[in-house]
Amino acid sequence: MAFKNAAEQRSVCTILADPFPAPSAFLERSMAPILSIRNLRKSYDDGAEALKGISLDIEEGEVIALLGPNGAGKTTLISTICGLVRPTAGSVTVKGFDIIDDYREVRALIGLVPQEIMLESFQKVKDAFHHSRGLFNKPRDQARVDSLLKKLSLWDKRDSQNMTLSGGMRRRVMIGKALSHEPRILFLDEPTAGVDVELRKEMWDIVSELKNDGVTIILTTHYIEEAEAIAERVGVINGGELLLMEDKDTLMRKMGSKTLRIDLQESIEAIPAALAEYELTLEGGGETLLYTYDSTEERTGITRLLASVNTSGLRIRDVQTSQSSLEDIFVNLVRD
Amino acid sequence: MNFHAMKAIYVFEMARTFRTIVQSIVSPVISTCLYFVVFGTAIGSRIEQVDGVAYGSFIVPGLIMLSVLMQSLTNAAFGIYFPKFMGTMYELMSAPVSPFEAVIGYVGAAATKSLMIGLIILGTAHLFVPIQILHPVWMISFLILTCVSFAMFGFIIGIWAKNFEQLNLIPMLIITPLVFLGGSFYSIDMLPPVWQKISLFNPVVYLVSGFRWSFFGSADVAVAVSLGAVGGFMLLCLGVIWWIFKTGYRLKA
Ligand SMILES: Nc1ncnc2c1ncn2[C@@H]1O[C@H](COP(=O)(O)OP(=O)(O)OP(=O)(O)O)[C@@H](O)[C@H]1O
Ligand SMILES: [Mg+2]
C-alpha cells in the first residue's frame, strides 16, 4: 500500500465513498493512482443501466475485491475498463492513459481473466499462451511460457488441446493466458467460481505472488472469505452503484458489530424482565443469551449488562465475544 | 505497429487451415475437377471456341475466380465469426491491437488460403486443358487483389452475422448468383443486348473479365475498368471495417 499513515489512508477511503469528490481532496494523496475511474456510466442497448456513475481510484500494487450480488454490475465495470464494453459516460485512465484514446498503452498494462471460460477448442495449451503473448505485442519467450505452465500446474498438459482439459484446468489456462504478457494490472472476474478448494487456495497463492511482484489485482467474487483472505480493500457494488470501498480492516472495524455470548448455568424459559432493556436473544434451549453491540462505540453497555445479569440472579457459566464477518456486513449493506 | 499480434493472428488462422487441410484444399479441387468433366469435356466438346479460345480453356479463369471468391469470403467470415460466437474474441478486443492490424492478420490468412487454392486449381486445370497465360504478373495481381478484397468482405459478413443462417445467407443468396451470372462460363457478348447491359452492374463481371484478359488477352470490359472496380471494392471494404472497429458495431455491447 502506498499510504504513509492511517490518517491518509482514511482520507482516501472517504474520497472513495463520495462519488463526486471535491478536486482538492485529491491533492492530499501522495501518489497518482494506477487506475482512476470517474463517474462511469453504462446503459446497455435495452436501456438497462448497469453502471450508475462509479468513481474509484486504485493505487499501484493494491489487491481489491469487488463484492456484489448477481447483476450488480461487476462484470460490466471490468469489461468497460478492458475495452469490451463501450462506456456511456465518464472516463477511465490507467497510469494517466485514457482507455479509449490511448487504448494501446492502457491495454498493454492489463491482463483480463473473464468470468466465463472461453478457449479455442483445438488450440494446444502452450500455443494458447504464446498466442496471447503475441496479441499483446510481446516477442516469443519460451522460458517465460514454460515457467508459467509449471506454475499453473499445466506442464503435463502443455501439448493437450484446450477442449480435452477439465474445467479447473481450463480456468488455469485462462489465467495463464492473461499472465502471459506480464500485465501490471490483473482483472480476475470470479476466478474461483466452480473451482475446488485446492485450486482456490492455489489461486490465492498466485494472487499473493503477483502482489509481491507489485501487480495490481482487482477481483470480483461472491465468496466473502475470499475477499477477507486476499484483499486489502473491499468494494461493494449493488445495482450499478459502488456502495462502499474501504480498507478491509477499517471496514471490519467500522462496520463490525460484535456479539457477546453468555452461557448460563441453568436454562431459563424467558428473558427476565430486569434484562428487557438490552434486546437480548435467547438461544441454545434457554442456556445462552446473545447480546449484539457496536464495538466502536464509547459505551458498549457490557459492564452494565453483566451487572444486570448478576443482580437478576442468573449464574454465568461462560462468556465469549465474536467479531462479525465481512459476510454480515455485506448482507446488511445489500439488504438495505 | 503491433507486429507480434499480426503474426499471432495469422499463424493461428493458418493453423486452422492446415488442421482442416482436407476440407480446405481437397473439396474445392474436387469440385473444380467436376466442373471440368461436365462443362469442359462433356458440354465443352460441343461448343465452339469463345473469343478464339477453346471452351475448356476459356472457363479456367472463371472457375478459379469462382472458387477463390467463395473461399476468401467464407474463410474470412468463419475466421472472425467463430471467436465472436465462442466468446474467445474477448482477448483480441482487450489486446492493444488496432483494426488495421487485426484485419491484416485475419484477412491475410484468409487471402493466403484462397490464393493457395486458386493456384492449386490452376495446376489441376492444367492437367485437363492446355493453358496459356499472356500476362502472368497481371494474373497474379488480379488474383491477390480478389483474394484480399473478398476476404475483407467476408470479414465484414462474419462480424455482421448474428447466427449461422446469416453467415451463409450472403454467400448463398448474393455471391453465388453474381458469380454464375458474372461470365465465368461464357463471354458477356454471348448474351442478349439487354442482359449485357444488366451484367455491367455485376461487379464480378469486371473481376472475371480482367482475370481472363491476363490469360488470353481478350476482355469483356477494359482492363483498367476491371482494376478500378476491384480496387474500389477493396477500399470500400476497408472503410467499412474501419467504421466497424471505430464504433464497435456488433463487437462491443
Ligand atoms: N450484454 C448485455 N446486454 C444487456 N444487458 C446486460 C448485458 N450484460 C449485462 N447486462 C445487464 O447489466 C447488469 C449488470 O450485469 P453484470 O454482468 O455486470 O453483473 P455482475 O455483477 O457481473 O453479475 P454476476 O455476479 O452474475 O456475474 C445486469 O442487469 C445485466 O442484466
Ligand atoms: Mg459477472
Coordinates of C-alpha atoms and ligand atoms in Angstrom, one line a residue:
Chain A
M1 CA 0.0 0.0 0.0
A2 CA 1.2 3.4 -0.9
F3 CA -0.3 5.2 2.1
K4 CA 2.1 6.8 4.6
N5 CA -0.2 6.6 7.6
A6 CA -3.6 5.6 8.8
A7 CA -5.0 9.2 8.6
E8 CA -4.1 9.4 4.9
Q9 CA -5.5 6.0 4.3
R10 CA -8.8 7.1 5.9
S11 CA -8.9 10.2 3.8
V12 CA -8.7 8.2 0.6
C13 CA -11.4 5.9 1.9
T14 CA -13.7 8.9 2.4
I15 CA -12.9 10.2 -1.0
L16 CA -13.9 6.9 -2.5
A17 CA -17.1 6.8 -0.5
D18 CA -18.0 10.1 -2.2
P19 CA -18.9 9.6 -5.9
F20 CA -18.4 13.4 -6.6
P21 CA -15.3 14.3 -4.6
A22 CA -14.1 17.9 -4.5
P23 CA -11.0 18.3 -6.6
S24 CA -8.9 19.5 -3.6
A25 CA -9.5 16.2 -1.9
F26 CA -7.3 14.5 -4.5
L27 CA -4.3 16.7 -3.7
E28 CA -4.0 15.0 -0.4
R29 CA -2.8 11.8 -1.9
S30 CA 0.9 11.3 -2.3
M31 CA 0.8 9.2 -5.4
A32 CA -1.1 9.2 -8.6
P33 CA -3.4 6.1 -8.8
I34 CA -2.7 3.5 -11.4
L35 CA -6.3 3.2 -12.2
S36 CA -8.7 6.1 -12.0
I37 CA -12.5 5.7 -12.7
R38 CA -14.6 8.9 -12.9
N39 CA -18.4 8.9 -12.9
L40 CA -18.5 5.8 -15.1
R41 CA -21.9 5.0 -16.5
K42 CA -23.1 2.3 -18.8
S43 CA -26.6 1.8 -20.2
Y44 CA -27.0 -1.3 -22.4
D45 CA -28.9 -1.0 -25.6
D46 CA -32.0 -2.5 -24.0
G47 CA -32.0 0.6 -21.7
A48 CA -30.8 -1.3 -18.6
E49 CA -28.4 0.9 -16.6
A50 CA -25.7 -1.4 -15.4
L51 CA -23.3 1.3 -14.0
K52 CA -24.7 4.4 -12.4
G53 CA -21.8 6.7 -12.0
I54 CA -18.9 4.8 -10.5
S55 CA -15.9 6.6 -9.2
L56 CA -12.9 4.8 -7.9
D57 CA -9.1 5.2 -7.5
I58 CA -6.8 2.3 -7.2
E59 CA -3.2 2.5 -6.2
E60 CA -0.4 0.5 -7.8
G61 CA 0.1 -2.8 -6.1
E62 CA -3.2 -2.9 -4.3
V63 CA -5.4 -6.0 -4.2
I64 CA -9.0 -5.1 -4.4
A65 CA -12.0 -7.3 -4.1
L66 CA -15.4 -6.3 -5.5
L67 CA -18.4 -7.9 -3.9
G68 CA -21.9 -7.8 -5.2
P69 CA -24.9 -9.9 -5.9
N70 CA -25.7 -11.3 -9.4
G71 CA -26.3 -8.5 -11.8
A72 CA -24.7 -5.9 -9.6
G73 CA -22.5 -4.6 -12.5
K74 CA -19.2 -6.1 -11.6
T75 CA -18.5 -7.7 -14.9
T76 CA -19.8 -4.6 -16.7
L77 CA -17.3 -2.5 -14.8
I78 CA -14.3 -4.7 -15.6
S79 CA -15.4 -5.2 -19.2
T80 CA -15.6 -1.4 -19.7
I81 CA -12.1 -0.9 -18.4
C82 CA -10.8 -3.7 -20.6
G83 CA -12.3 -2.4 -23.8
L84 CA -15.1 -5.0 -24.2
V85 CA -17.9 -2.6 -23.4
R86 CA -18.3 0.9 -24.5
P87 CA -18.9 3.3 -21.7
T88 CA -22.0 5.6 -21.9
A89 CA -20.4 8.4 -19.9
G90 CA -17.5 9.0 -17.6
S91 CA -13.8 8.3 -18.0
V92 CA -11.2 5.8 -17.0
T93 CA -7.5 6.3 -17.0
V94 CA -4.7 3.8 -16.4
K95 CA -1.4 5.3 -15.5
G96 CA -2.8 8.6 -16.9
F97 CA -3.7 7.0 -20.2
D98 CA -7.3 7.2 -21.4
I99 CA -8.9 3.8 -22.1
I100 CA -10.3 4.9 -25.4
D101 CA -7.8 7.5 -26.8
D102 CA -4.7 5.7 -25.6
Y103 CA -6.0 2.1 -25.8
R104 CA -2.7 0.7 -26.8
E105 CA -0.8 1.9 -23.7
V106 CA -3.7 1.0 -21.5
R107 CA -4.3 -2.5 -22.8
A108 CA -0.6 -3.4 -22.8
L109 CA -0.7 -2.9 -19.0
I110 CA -3.8 -5.0 -18.4
G111 CA -4.5 -8.7 -18.1
L112 CA -8.1 -10.0 -18.1
V113 CA -9.5 -13.3 -16.9
P114 CA -13.2 -13.1 -17.7
Q115 CA -15.9 -14.8 -15.8
E116 CA -16.7 -17.3 -18.5
I117 CA -14.2 -19.8 -19.7
M118 CA -13.7 -19.1 -23.4
L119 CA -10.9 -21.0 -25.1
E120 CA -10.1 -22.1 -28.7
S121 CA -11.1 -25.7 -28.6
F122 CA -8.4 -27.1 -30.9
Q123 CA -5.6 -24.9 -29.7
K124 CA -2.9 -26.6 -27.6
V125 CA -2.3 -25.1 -24.1
K126 CA 1.2 -23.9 -24.8
D127 CA 0.2 -22.4 -28.1
A128 CA -2.6 -20.5 -26.4
F129 CA 0.0 -18.9 -24.1
H130 CA 2.3 -18.0 -27.0
H131 CA -0.7 -16.6 -28.9
S132 CA -1.8 -14.4 -26.0
R133 CA 1.7 -13.1 -25.6
G134 CA 1.8 -12.2 -29.3
L135 CA -1.5 -10.4 -29.2
F136 CA -0.1 -8.1 -26.6
N137 CA 3.0 -7.4 -28.8
K138 CA 5.5 -9.3 -26.8
P139 CA 8.1 -11.4 -28.5
R140 CA 8.0 -15.1 -28.2
D141 CA 9.6 -16.2 -24.9
Q142 CA 9.7 -20.0 -24.4
A143 CA 11.2 -19.7 -20.9
R144 CA 8.5 -17.5 -19.7
V145 CA 5.7 -19.6 -21.1
D146 CA 7.3 -22.8 -19.7
S147 CA 7.6 -21.3 -16.2
L148 CA 4.0 -20.1 -16.4
L149 CA 2.9 -23.6 -17.5
K150 CA 4.7 -25.1 -14.5
K151 CA 3.5 -22.5 -12.0
L152 CA -0.1 -23.2 -13.1
S153 CA 0.4 -27.0 -12.9
L154 CA -0.3 -27.3 -16.6
W155 CA 3.1 -28.6 -17.6
D156 CA 1.9 -32.1 -18.2
K157 CA -1.0 -30.8 -20.3
R158 CA 1.0 -28.4 -22.4
D159 CA 0.5 -30.4 -25.6
S160 CA -3.1 -31.1 -25.0
Q161 CA -5.9 -29.3 -26.8
N162 CA -7.9 -27.0 -24.6
M163 CA -11.1 -29.0 -25.2
T164 CA -9.6 -32.1 -23.6
L165 CA -9.0 -30.3 -20.3
S166 CA -11.2 -30.3 -17.2
G167 CA -13.0 -27.2 -16.1
G168 CA -10.4 -26.4 -13.4
M169 CA -7.6 -26.8 -15.8
R170 CA -9.3 -24.6 -18.4
R171 CA -9.6 -21.9 -15.8
R172 CA -5.9 -22.2 -15.2
V173 CA -5.3 -21.8 -18.9
M174 CA -7.5 -18.6 -18.8
I175 CA -5.3 -17.3 -16.0
G176 CA -2.1 -18.3 -17.8
K177 CA -3.2 -16.5 -21.0
A178 CA -3.9 -13.3 -19.0
L179 CA -0.5 -13.5 -17.3
S180 CA 1.5 -14.5 -20.4
H181 CA 2.2 -10.8 -21.4
E182 CA 3.3 -9.8 -17.9
P183 CA 0.5 -7.3 -17.1
R184 CA 0.8 -4.7 -14.4
I185 CA -2.9 -4.8 -13.6
L186 CA -4.8 -8.1 -13.5
F187 CA -8.6 -8.3 -13.5
L188 CA -10.0 -11.6 -12.2
D189 CA -13.7 -11.9 -12.7
E190 CA -14.9 -14.5 -10.3
P191 CA -11.7 -16.5 -10.6
T192 CA -12.7 -19.2 -8.1
A193 CA -16.3 -19.8 -9.2
G194 CA -16.8 -23.5 -9.7
V195 CA -13.2 -24.3 -8.5
D196 CA -12.3 -26.9 -5.9
V197 CA -10.8 -26.0 -2.5
E198 CA -7.3 -26.9 -3.6
L199 CA -7.3 -24.8 -6.7
R200 CA -8.9 -21.9 -4.8
K201 CA -6.0 -21.9 -2.4
E202 CA -3.6 -22.2 -5.3
M203 CA -5.2 -19.1 -6.9
W204 CA -4.9 -17.2 -3.7
D205 CA -1.2 -18.1 -3.7
I206 CA -0.8 -16.9 -7.2
V207 CA -2.5 -13.7 -6.3
S208 CA -0.2 -13.1 -3.3
E209 CA 2.8 -13.9 -5.5
L210 CA 1.7 -11.4 -8.1
K211 CA 1.1 -8.9 -5.4
N212 CA 4.7 -9.4 -4.2
D213 CA 5.8 -8.6 -7.8
G214 CA 3.8 -5.3 -7.4
V215 CA 1.0 -6.3 -9.8
T216 CA -2.3 -4.5 -9.0
I217 CA -5.1 -7.0 -8.7
I218 CA -8.8 -6.4 -9.0
L219 CA -11.0 -9.4 -8.5
T220 CA -14.7 -9.9 -8.2
T221 CA -16.1 -12.6 -6.0
H222 CA -19.2 -13.9 -4.3
Y223 CA -17.2 -15.5 -1.6
I224 CA -16.7 -13.2 1.3
E225 CA -14.0 -15.3 2.8
E226 CA -12.1 -14.8 -0.4
A227 CA -12.2 -11.1 -0.1
E228 CA -11.3 -11.4 3.6
A229 CA -8.4 -13.7 2.8
I230 CA -6.6 -11.9 0.0
A231 CA -7.9 -8.3 -0.5
E232 CA -6.6 -5.2 1.1
R233 CA -9.6 -3.1 0.1
V234 CA -13.1 -4.3 -0.4
G235 CA -15.7 -2.7 -2.5
V236 CA -19.4 -3.5 -2.5
I237 CA -21.4 -3.0 -5.7
N238 CA -25.1 -3.3 -6.0
G239 CA -27.5 -2.0 -8.7
G240 CA -24.7 -0.4 -10.6
E241 CA -23.5 1.7 -7.7
L242 CA -20.4 1.5 -5.6
L243 CA -22.0 1.3 -2.2
L244 CA -18.7 1.2 -0.4
M245 CA -15.0 0.9 -0.9
E246 CA -12.9 0.7 2.1
D247 CA -9.7 -0.7 3.6
K248 CA -10.7 -4.2 4.7
D249 CA -9.6 -3.9 8.3
T250 CA -11.1 -0.4 8.7
L251 CA -14.3 -1.8 7.2
M252 CA -14.3 -4.7 9.6
R253 CA -13.7 -2.3 12.5
K254 CA -16.0 0.3 11.4
M255 CA -18.9 -1.7 10.3
G256 CA -18.2 -4.7 12.5
S257 CA -20.6 -5.4 15.3
K258 CA -19.7 -7.8 18.0
T259 CA -21.7 -10.4 19.7
L260 CA -21.4 -11.2 23.4
R261 CA -22.4 -14.7 24.2
I262 CA -23.4 -15.5 27.8
D263 CA -23.7 -19.2 28.6
L264 CA -25.8 -19.8 31.7
Q265 CA -25.5 -22.4 34.4
E266 CA -29.2 -23.3 34.2
S267 CA -31.5 -22.8 31.3
I268 CA -34.3 -20.3 31.5
E269 CA -37.8 -20.1 30.0
A270 CA -37.8 -16.5 29.1
I271 CA -35.6 -13.4 29.4
P272 CA -36.1 -11.9 32.9
A273 CA -37.9 -8.6 33.0
A274 CA -34.8 -7.0 34.5
L275 CA -33.0 -7.6 31.3
A276 CA -35.7 -6.5 28.9
E277 CA -34.0 -3.2 28.0
Y278 CA -31.0 -4.9 26.4
E279 CA -32.6 -6.5 23.3
L280 CA -31.1 -9.9 24.1
T281 CA -31.9 -13.1 22.3
L282 CA -32.3 -16.4 24.0
E283 CA -30.7 -19.4 22.3
G284 CA -29.4 -22.9 22.9
G285 CA -32.6 -24.2 24.6
G286 CA -32.5 -21.3 27.0
E287 CA -28.9 -21.7 28.1
T288 CA -27.4 -18.9 26.0
L289 CA -28.0 -15.2 25.9
L290 CA -26.8 -13.2 22.9
Y291 CA -26.1 -9.5 23.0
T292 CA -25.1 -7.6 19.9
Y293 CA -23.2 -4.4 20.3
D294 CA -21.1 -1.9 18.3
S295 CA -17.5 -2.4 19.4
T296 CA -16.5 1.0 18.0
E297 CA -18.9 2.9 20.4
E298 CA -17.7 4.6 23.5
R299 CA -20.2 2.7 25.6
T300 CA -20.8 -0.8 24.6
G301 CA -23.0 -1.5 27.6
I302 CA -21.3 -4.7 28.5
T303 CA -20.4 -3.7 32.1
R304 CA -24.0 -2.7 32.8
L305 CA -25.4 -5.8 31.2
L306 CA -23.2 -8.1 33.1
A307 CA -24.1 -6.3 36.3
S308 CA -27.8 -6.6 35.5
V309 CA -27.4 -10.3 34.7
N310 CA -25.8 -10.7 38.1
T311 CA -28.4 -8.9 40.0
S312 CA -31.2 -10.7 38.2
G313 CA -29.9 -13.9 39.8
L314 CA -28.7 -15.7 36.7
R315 CA -25.5 -17.5 37.1
I316 CA -22.9 -17.3 34.3
R317 CA -21.0 -20.3 33.2
D318 CA -19.0 -18.7 30.3
V319 CA -18.7 -15.5 28.3
Q320 CA -17.5 -15.1 24.7
T321 CA -17.3 -12.4 22.2
S322 CA -17.1 -12.7 18.4
Q323 CA -16.4 -10.3 15.6
S324 CA -18.9 -10.2 12.8
S325 CA -17.5 -11.2 9.4
L326 CA -17.5 -9.3 6.2
E327 CA -20.3 -11.6 5.2
D328 CA -22.6 -10.0 7.8
I329 CA -21.5 -6.5 6.7
F330 CA -22.2 -7.4 3.1
V331 CA -25.6 -8.9 3.8
N332 CA -26.5 -5.8 5.8
L333 CA -25.4 -3.4 3.1
V334 CA -27.1 -5.2 0.2
R335 CA -30.3 -5.7 2.1
D336 CA -30.8 -2.0 2.8
Chain B
M1 CA 2.6 -1.3 -35.1
N2 CA 1.8 -4.5 -33.2
F3 CA 3.7 -6.9 -35.4
H4 CA 3.6 -9.7 -32.9
A5 CA -0.2 -9.6 -32.8
M6 CA -0.5 -9.6 -36.6
K7 CA 1.8 -12.6 -36.7
A8 CA -0.1 -14.4 -33.9
I9 CA -3.4 -14.0 -35.6
Y10 CA -2.0 -15.0 -39.0
V11 CA -0.3 -18.1 -37.6
F12 CA -3.4 -19.1 -35.6
E13 CA -5.6 -18.8 -38.7
M14 CA -3.2 -20.7 -40.9
A15 CA -3.0 -23.4 -38.3
R16 CA -6.8 -23.6 -38.5
T17 CA -6.5 -24.0 -42.3
F18 CA -3.9 -26.8 -42.1
R19 CA -5.8 -28.6 -39.3
T20 CA -8.7 -28.8 -41.8
I21 CA -6.5 -29.3 -44.8
V22 CA -8.8 -31.9 -46.4
Q23 CA -11.9 -29.7 -46.4
S24 CA -9.8 -26.7 -47.2
I25 CA -8.0 -27.9 -50.2
V26 CA -9.4 -31.1 -51.4
S27 CA -13.0 -30.1 -51.7
P28 CA -12.5 -27.1 -54.0
V29 CA -10.1 -29.2 -56.1
I30 CA -12.6 -32.0 -56.5
S31 CA -15.5 -29.7 -57.3
T32 CA -13.3 -27.9 -59.9
C33 CA -12.5 -31.3 -61.5
L34 CA -16.2 -32.0 -61.7
Y35 CA -16.7 -28.7 -63.5
F36 CA -14.1 -29.6 -66.0
V37 CA -15.6 -33.0 -66.6
V38 CA -19.1 -31.6 -67.0
F39 CA -18.5 -28.2 -68.7
G40 CA -15.1 -28.6 -70.1
T41 CA -15.3 -32.1 -71.5
A42 CA -18.9 -33.2 -71.8
I43 CA -20.5 -29.9 -72.8
G44 CA -17.4 -28.0 -74.0
S45 CA -16.7 -30.6 -76.7
R46 CA -19.9 -29.4 -78.4
I47 CA -19.2 -25.7 -78.0
E48 CA -17.2 -23.8 -80.5
Q49 CA -14.3 -21.6 -79.4
V50 CA -15.1 -18.5 -77.5
D51 CA -13.1 -15.4 -78.4
G52 CA -10.7 -17.7 -80.2
V53 CA -10.1 -19.8 -77.1
A54 CA -11.2 -23.5 -76.8
Y55 CA -14.1 -23.6 -74.4
G56 CA -12.3 -25.9 -71.9
S57 CA -9.5 -23.4 -71.5
F58 CA -11.9 -20.4 -71.7
I59 CA -13.7 -21.4 -68.4
V60 CA -10.4 -21.8 -66.4
P61 CA -10.1 -18.2 -65.2
G62 CA -13.8 -18.1 -64.4
L63 CA -13.6 -21.3 -62.4
I64 CA -10.6 -20.1 -60.5
M65 CA -12.3 -16.8 -59.7
L66 CA -15.4 -18.7 -58.6
S67 CA -13.5 -20.8 -56.0
V68 CA -11.2 -18.0 -54.9
L69 CA -14.1 -15.6 -54.3
M70 CA -16.1 -18.1 -52.3
Q71 CA -13.1 -19.4 -50.4
S72 CA -11.9 -15.9 -49.4
L73 CA -15.4 -14.9 -48.4
T74 CA -16.3 -17.9 -46.3
N75 CA -12.9 -18.5 -44.8
A76 CA -12.6 -14.9 -43.6
A77 CA -16.2 -14.9 -42.4
F78 CA -15.9 -18.0 -40.4
G79 CA -12.5 -17.0 -39.1
I80 CA -13.9 -13.9 -37.4
Y81 CA -17.4 -15.3 -36.7
F82 CA -16.2 -18.2 -34.6
P83 CA -14.3 -16.3 -32.0
K84 CA -17.2 -14.0 -31.8
F85 CA -19.6 -16.9 -31.4
M86 CA -17.4 -18.8 -28.9
G87 CA -16.6 -15.7 -27.0
T88 CA -12.8 -16.0 -27.5
M89 CA -13.0 -12.7 -29.2
Y90 CA -12.7 -11.1 -25.8
E91 CA -8.9 -11.5 -26.0
L92 CA -8.5 -9.6 -29.2
M93 CA -10.8 -6.9 -28.0
S94 CA -8.8 -6.4 -24.8
A95 CA -5.4 -6.5 -26.6
P96 CA -3.5 -3.5 -27.9
V97 CA -4.4 -4.4 -31.5
S98 CA -5.6 -1.8 -34.0
P99 CA -8.4 -2.6 -36.5
F100 CA -5.8 -2.4 -39.2
E101 CA -3.6 -5.0 -37.5
A102 CA -6.5 -7.4 -36.9
V103 CA -7.5 -7.1 -40.5
I104 CA -4.0 -7.9 -41.7
G105 CA -3.9 -11.0 -39.6
Y106 CA -7.4 -12.3 -40.4
V107 CA -7.7 -11.2 -44.0
G108 CA -4.1 -12.0 -44.7
A109 CA -4.6 -15.6 -43.6
A110 CA -7.9 -16.0 -45.4
A111 CA -6.4 -14.5 -48.6
T112 CA -3.3 -16.7 -48.4
K113 CA -5.5 -19.8 -48.2
S114 CA -7.7 -18.9 -51.1
L115 CA -4.6 -17.9 -53.1
M116 CA -3.2 -21.3 -52.5
I117 CA -6.4 -22.9 -53.6
G118 CA -6.5 -20.7 -56.7
L119 CA -3.1 -21.8 -57.7
I120 CA -3.9 -25.5 -57.0
I121 CA -6.9 -25.2 -59.2
L122 CA -4.9 -23.7 -61.9
G123 CA -2.5 -26.6 -61.6
T124 CA -5.4 -29.1 -61.7
A125 CA -6.9 -27.4 -64.7
H126 CA -3.6 -27.7 -66.5
L127 CA -4.0 -31.4 -66.3
F128 CA -7.2 -31.2 -68.3
V129 CA -6.7 -28.5 -70.8
P130 CA -3.8 -26.5 -72.3
I131 CA -3.5 -23.1 -70.6
Q132 CA -1.6 -20.1 -71.7
I133 CA -1.0 -17.1 -69.5
L134 CA -0.2 -14.0 -71.5
H135 CA 0.3 -11.6 -68.6
P136 CA 1.4 -13.7 -65.6
V137 CA 2.2 -10.6 -63.4
W138 CA -1.3 -9.2 -64.0
M139 CA -2.8 -12.6 -63.5
I140 CA -1.2 -12.9 -60.0
S141 CA -2.1 -9.3 -59.2
F142 CA -5.7 -9.8 -60.1
L143 CA -5.8 -13.0 -58.1
I144 CA -4.2 -11.4 -55.0
L145 CA -6.5 -8.3 -55.2
T146 CA -9.5 -10.5 -55.4
C147 CA -8.4 -12.7 -52.5
V148 CA -7.8 -9.7 -50.3
S149 CA -10.9 -7.7 -51.2
F150 CA -13.3 -10.6 -50.8
A151 CA -11.6 -11.8 -47.6
M152 CA -12.3 -8.3 -46.3
F153 CA -15.9 -8.6 -47.5
G154 CA -16.1 -11.9 -45.7
F155 CA -14.6 -10.4 -42.6
I156 CA -17.4 -7.8 -42.6
I157 CA -20.0 -10.5 -43.1
G158 CA -18.5 -12.5 -40.2
I159 CA -18.8 -9.5 -37.9
W160 CA -22.3 -8.6 -39.1
A161 CA -23.7 -12.1 -38.9
K162 CA -25.6 -12.8 -35.7
N163 CA -26.1 -16.5 -36.4
F164 CA -25.1 -19.3 -38.8
E165 CA -28.0 -18.6 -41.1
Q166 CA -26.9 -15.1 -41.7
L167 CA -23.4 -16.3 -42.1
N168 CA -24.5 -18.5 -45.0
L169 CA -27.0 -16.0 -46.3
I170 CA -24.8 -13.6 -48.3
P171 CA -22.6 -16.2 -49.9
M172 CA -25.6 -18.3 -51.0
L173 CA -28.1 -15.5 -51.8
I174 CA -25.8 -12.9 -53.3
I175 CA -22.4 -14.2 -54.2
T176 CA -23.4 -17.4 -55.9
P177 CA -25.8 -15.8 -58.4
L178 CA -23.4 -12.9 -59.0
V179 CA -20.6 -15.4 -59.8
F180 CA -22.7 -17.6 -62.0
L181 CA -24.0 -14.6 -63.9
G182 CA -20.6 -13.0 -63.9
G183 CA -19.4 -14.6 -67.1
S184 CA -17.4 -17.4 -65.5
F185 CA -18.7 -19.9 -68.1
Y186 CA -19.4 -17.6 -71.0
S187 CA -18.5 -14.3 -72.6
I188 CA -20.8 -11.4 -71.9
D189 CA -21.4 -10.7 -75.6
M190 CA -22.9 -14.2 -75.9
L191 CA -25.9 -12.7 -74.0
P192 CA -28.8 -10.7 -75.5
P193 CA -28.1 -7.0 -75.5
V194 CA -30.4 -6.2 -72.6
W195 CA -28.6 -8.7 -70.4
Q196 CA -25.3 -7.4 -71.5
K197 CA -26.3 -4.0 -70.1
I198 CA -27.6 -5.5 -66.8
S199 CA -24.4 -7.5 -66.5
L200 CA -22.4 -4.4 -66.2
F201 CA -23.9 -3.8 -62.8
N202 CA -22.5 -7.1 -61.6
P203 CA -19.1 -6.4 -60.0
V204 CA -18.0 -10.0 -60.6
V205 CA -18.1 -9.4 -64.4
Y206 CA -15.2 -7.0 -64.0
L207 CA -13.2 -9.4 -62.0
V208 CA -13.7 -12.3 -64.3
S209 CA -13.1 -10.2 -67.3
G210 CA -9.9 -8.7 -66.1
F211 CA -8.6 -12.0 -64.9
R212 CA -9.5 -13.7 -68.2
W213 CA -7.7 -10.9 -70.0
S214 CA -4.5 -11.7 -68.1
F215 CA -4.8 -15.3 -69.6
F216 CA -6.0 -14.7 -73.1
G217 CA -5.6 -11.0 -73.8
S218 CA -9.3 -10.5 -74.6
A219 CA -11.8 -9.0 -72.2
D220 CA -15.5 -8.0 -71.9
V221 CA -14.6 -4.7 -70.4
A222 CA -11.5 -2.6 -70.4
V223 CA -8.8 -3.9 -68.1
A224 CA -8.3 -0.5 -66.4
V225 CA -12.0 -0.5 -65.5
S226 CA -11.7 -4.0 -64.1
L227 CA -8.7 -3.0 -62.0
G228 CA -10.5 0.2 -60.8
A229 CA -13.6 -1.9 -59.8
V230 CA -11.6 -4.3 -57.7
G231 CA -9.6 -1.6 -56.1
G232 CA -12.7 0.5 -55.4
F233 CA -14.4 -2.5 -53.8
M234 CA -11.4 -3.1 -51.7
L235 CA -11.3 0.4 -50.4
L236 CA -15.0 0.3 -49.7
C237 CA -14.5 -2.8 -47.6
L238 CA -11.6 -1.2 -45.8
G239 CA -13.7 1.8 -45.0
V240 CA -16.5 -0.4 -43.6
I241 CA -14.0 -2.3 -41.4
W242 CA -12.5 0.9 -40.1
W243 CA -16.0 2.0 -39.2
I244 CA -16.8 -1.3 -37.5
F245 CA -13.9 -1.1 -35.2
K246 CA -14.3 2.6 -34.5
T247 CA -17.9 2.1 -33.4
G248 CA -17.6 -1.4 -32.1
Y249 CA -20.5 -2.4 -34.2
R250 CA -21.6 -5.9 -33.3
L251 CA -18.4 -6.3 -31.4
K252 CA -19.0 -4.2 -28.2
A253 CA -22.0 -4.1 -26.0
Ligands
LIG1 N1 -24.7 -7.5 -23.0 C1 -25.6 -7.1 -22.2 N2 -26.7 -6.5 -22.7 C2 -27.7 -6.1 -21.9 N3 -27.7 -6.1 -20.6 C3 -26.6 -6.6 -20.0 C4 -25.5 -7.1 -20.8 N4 -24.6 -7.5 -19.9 C5 -25.0 -7.3 -18.7 N5 -26.2 -6.7 -18.7 C6 -27.0 -6.3 -17.6 O1 -26.3 -5.4 -16.8 C7 -26.4 -5.7 -15.4 C8 -25.1 -6.0 -14.7 O2 -24.6 -7.2 -15.2 P1 -23.1 -7.7 -14.9 O3 -22.8 -8.9 -15.7 O4 -22.2 -6.6 -14.9 O5 -23.3 -8.2 -13.4 P2 -22.3 -8.9 -12.4 O6 -22.2 -8.1 -11.2 O7 -21.1 -9.3 -13.1 O8 -23.2 -10.2 -12.0 P3 -22.7 -11.7 -11.8 O9 -22.3 -11.8 -10.3 O10 -23.9 -12.5 -12.0 O11 -21.6 -12.0 -12.7 C9 -27.4 -6.8 -15.3 O12 -28.7 -6.3 -15.1 C10 -27.4 -7.5 -16.7 O13 -28.6 -8.0 -17.0
MG2 MG -20.2 -11.0 -13.6

